[in-house]
Amino acid sequence: MMRAMPLLRRVALVWATALVLSGCSLFSADTRQKPKPLEPLTPQNVAAPVWNQHIGAVKFPLTVATAGGAFTLGASDGTVLALAADTGRELWRTNVGAALSAGVGSDGRYAAVVTEAGDLVTLEAGQVKWKKPLGTRVATAPLVAGERVVVLGVDRSVQAFDALDGRKLWSLQRPGDPLTLAQTGVLAPFKNTLIVGQGPRLAGVDPLAGTVRWEVPVASPRGANEVERLADLIGPVTRIGNALCARAFQAAVGCVDADRGTLTWAKNFGGINAIGGDADYLYAADASDRMTAWKTDSGLVVWTSEALLYHRLSAPAVLHDSVVYGDADGTVHWFSRAKGEAQLRLTTDGSAITVPLAVSGDTLLAVTRNGGIYAFRAR
């Protein structure tokens, strides 16, 4: 169990009896390693800051929605904000009146969040359209697609609602494991299929009926106890054509052919944050922040780098010829996507970047724990 201790500080755990535990309450000693000193670099002209905004502290597992040329995001206090991706112009801002536990999902018209009290709140143009109690804790941003709002609970239950009026359409409850992660899971659309993470398995669900069409394990949980066997899929998932690629918590990175419902490849690889990538390469950092790139089609390792060991990296994003990570000091690090060579470092407000970096067109967005919103544009 000692192997898992440093990792559990950044996730919450939920027993099947609905008792919620946090890593900080389980373990008191700080076992973090000191970050590796940054090596000198000659900055390359790959990107530049273009605008910044502020939303308020972000202390929950936020996912930034990118749709309709806008970034839509939320803060812990219930603020929800939509910004034009190219200029940072505020399109709308509102407060749903309660602290958030998950968000934001958006299709460009509707946006949806979940409150700590367990209410699903759907907005249109910044106005609350409807609110529904869920009866479960949620840490994954709702999916808004096809005039439906779909929610994945920490207990792995899935519920679908009509985006127009909040009418409940169906629910799916699978037999659960005794321990699950209260961290962003996998919930995504793929053609006419809803993609859902169910523990270490990726499932394809009929979005009209809520029935399972196929299921593929990305990892095989191992360990002497329930904590060590945790291998829930971490979102957001990365889609490249028919491939859906994701990380299983502290276990593996892999890709699934979502058309066939078959595993393309999987590699044992520790770590706790989502992966990123494109048609050529997939990227992730392990629990020590050692960065690795794989060939997307085969899983062959292309490069590894220890340049940012113990910097507590965010999930990565790809923008043009760069792969980008944020760190615990609010620095945004740019590397060559093909070779892993350091290209550029840009600063924010000095607080941690724990939200997965988001990309819309040529613009990359970094959100800090203190609520700083920083946009960078590729050159």
GROMACS .gro file of N, CA and C in nm, residues 2 5 16-17 20 29 41-42 49 61 118 128 146 151 239 259-260 274 307-308 332 335 361 368 377:
model
   75
    2MET      N    1   0.210   0.113   0.043
    2MET     CA    2   0.297   0.229   0.047
    2MET      C    3   0.317   0.291  -0.090
    5MET      N    4   0.063   0.579  -0.161
    5MET     CA    5   0.043   0.691  -0.069
    5MET      C    6   0.061   0.828  -0.133
   16ALA      N    7  -1.808   0.172  -0.166
   16ALA     CA    8  -1.940   0.136  -0.219
   16ALA      C    9  -2.051   0.178  -0.123
   17THR      N   10  -2.021   0.191   0.004
   17THR     CA   11  -2.121   0.234   0.102
   17THR      C   12  -2.143   0.384   0.097
   20VAL      N   13  -1.713   0.889   0.171
   20VAL     CA   14  -1.615   0.959   0.091
   20VAL      C   15  -1.492   0.987   0.174
   29ALA      N   16   0.184   1.238   0.631
   29ALA     CA   17   0.321   1.278   0.598
   29ALA      C   18   0.331   1.324   0.453
   41LEU      N   19   1.733   2.709  -2.129
   41LEU     CA   20   1.692   2.684  -2.267
   41LEU      C   21   1.694   2.814  -2.345
   42THR      N   22   1.707   2.803  -2.474
   42THR     CA   23   1.695   2.917  -2.564
   42THR      C   24   1.553   2.919  -2.615
   49PRO      N   25   0.163   3.472  -2.518
   49PRO     CA   26   0.040   3.505  -2.448
   49PRO      C   27  -0.045   3.600  -2.533
   61PRO      N   28  -1.242   1.909  -0.975
   61PRO     CA   29  -1.191   1.857  -1.103
   61PRO      C   30  -1.262   1.919  -1.223
  118GLY      N   31  -2.521   1.779  -0.537
  118GLY     CA   32  -2.567   1.674  -0.626
  118GLY      C   33  -2.673   1.716  -0.724
  128VAL      N   34  -2.997   2.990  -1.619
  128VAL     CA   35  -3.033   2.855  -1.574
  128VAL      C   36  -3.162   2.812  -1.644
  146GLY      N   37  -2.623   1.601  -2.876
  146GLY     CA   38  -2.746   1.545  -2.931
  146GLY      C   39  -2.869   1.581  -2.852
  151VAL      N   40  -2.466   1.229  -1.743
  151VAL     CA   41  -2.386   1.245  -1.622
  151VAL      C   42  -2.332   1.110  -1.578
  239ARG      N   43  -0.950   1.143  -2.857
  239ARG     CA   44  -1.003   1.076  -2.976
  239ARG      C   45  -0.919   1.113  -3.098
  259ASP      N   46  -1.498   0.174  -3.330
  259ASP     CA   47  -1.588   0.117  -3.431
  259ASP      C   48  -1.608  -0.032  -3.408
  260ARG      N   49  -1.500  -0.100  -3.373
  260ARG     CA   50  -1.506  -0.245  -3.355
  260ARG      C   51  -1.525  -0.287  -3.210
  274ALA      N   52  -0.490   1.265  -1.711
  274ALA     CA   53  -0.530   1.229  -1.846
  274ALA      C   54  -0.412   1.239  -1.942
  307ALA      N   55   1.297   1.598  -1.783
  307ALA     CA   56   1.323   1.741  -1.764
  307ALA      C   57   1.237   1.802  -1.655
  308LEU      N   58   1.119   1.744  -1.629
  308LEU     CA   59   1.025   1.804  -1.533
  308LEU      C   60   0.991   1.708  -1.419
  332VAL      N   61   0.391   2.713  -1.784
  332VAL     CA   62   0.346   2.636  -1.899
  332VAL      C   63   0.471   2.600  -1.981
  335PHE      N   64   0.723   2.166  -2.544
  335PHE     CA   65   0.824   2.073  -2.593
  335PHE      C   66   0.793   2.036  -2.738
  361GLY      N   67  -0.888   2.580  -3.180
  361GLY     CA   68  -0.818   2.639  -3.295
  361GLY      C   69  -0.670   2.652  -3.267
  368THR      N   70  -0.549   2.822  -1.366
  368THR     CA   71  -0.475   2.796  -1.243
  368THR      C   72  -0.570   2.772  -1.126
  377ARG      N   73  -0.126   3.165  -2.791
  377ARG     CA   74  -0.152   3.133  -2.931
  377ARG      C   75  -0.026   3.085  -2.999
   0.00000   0.00000   0.00000
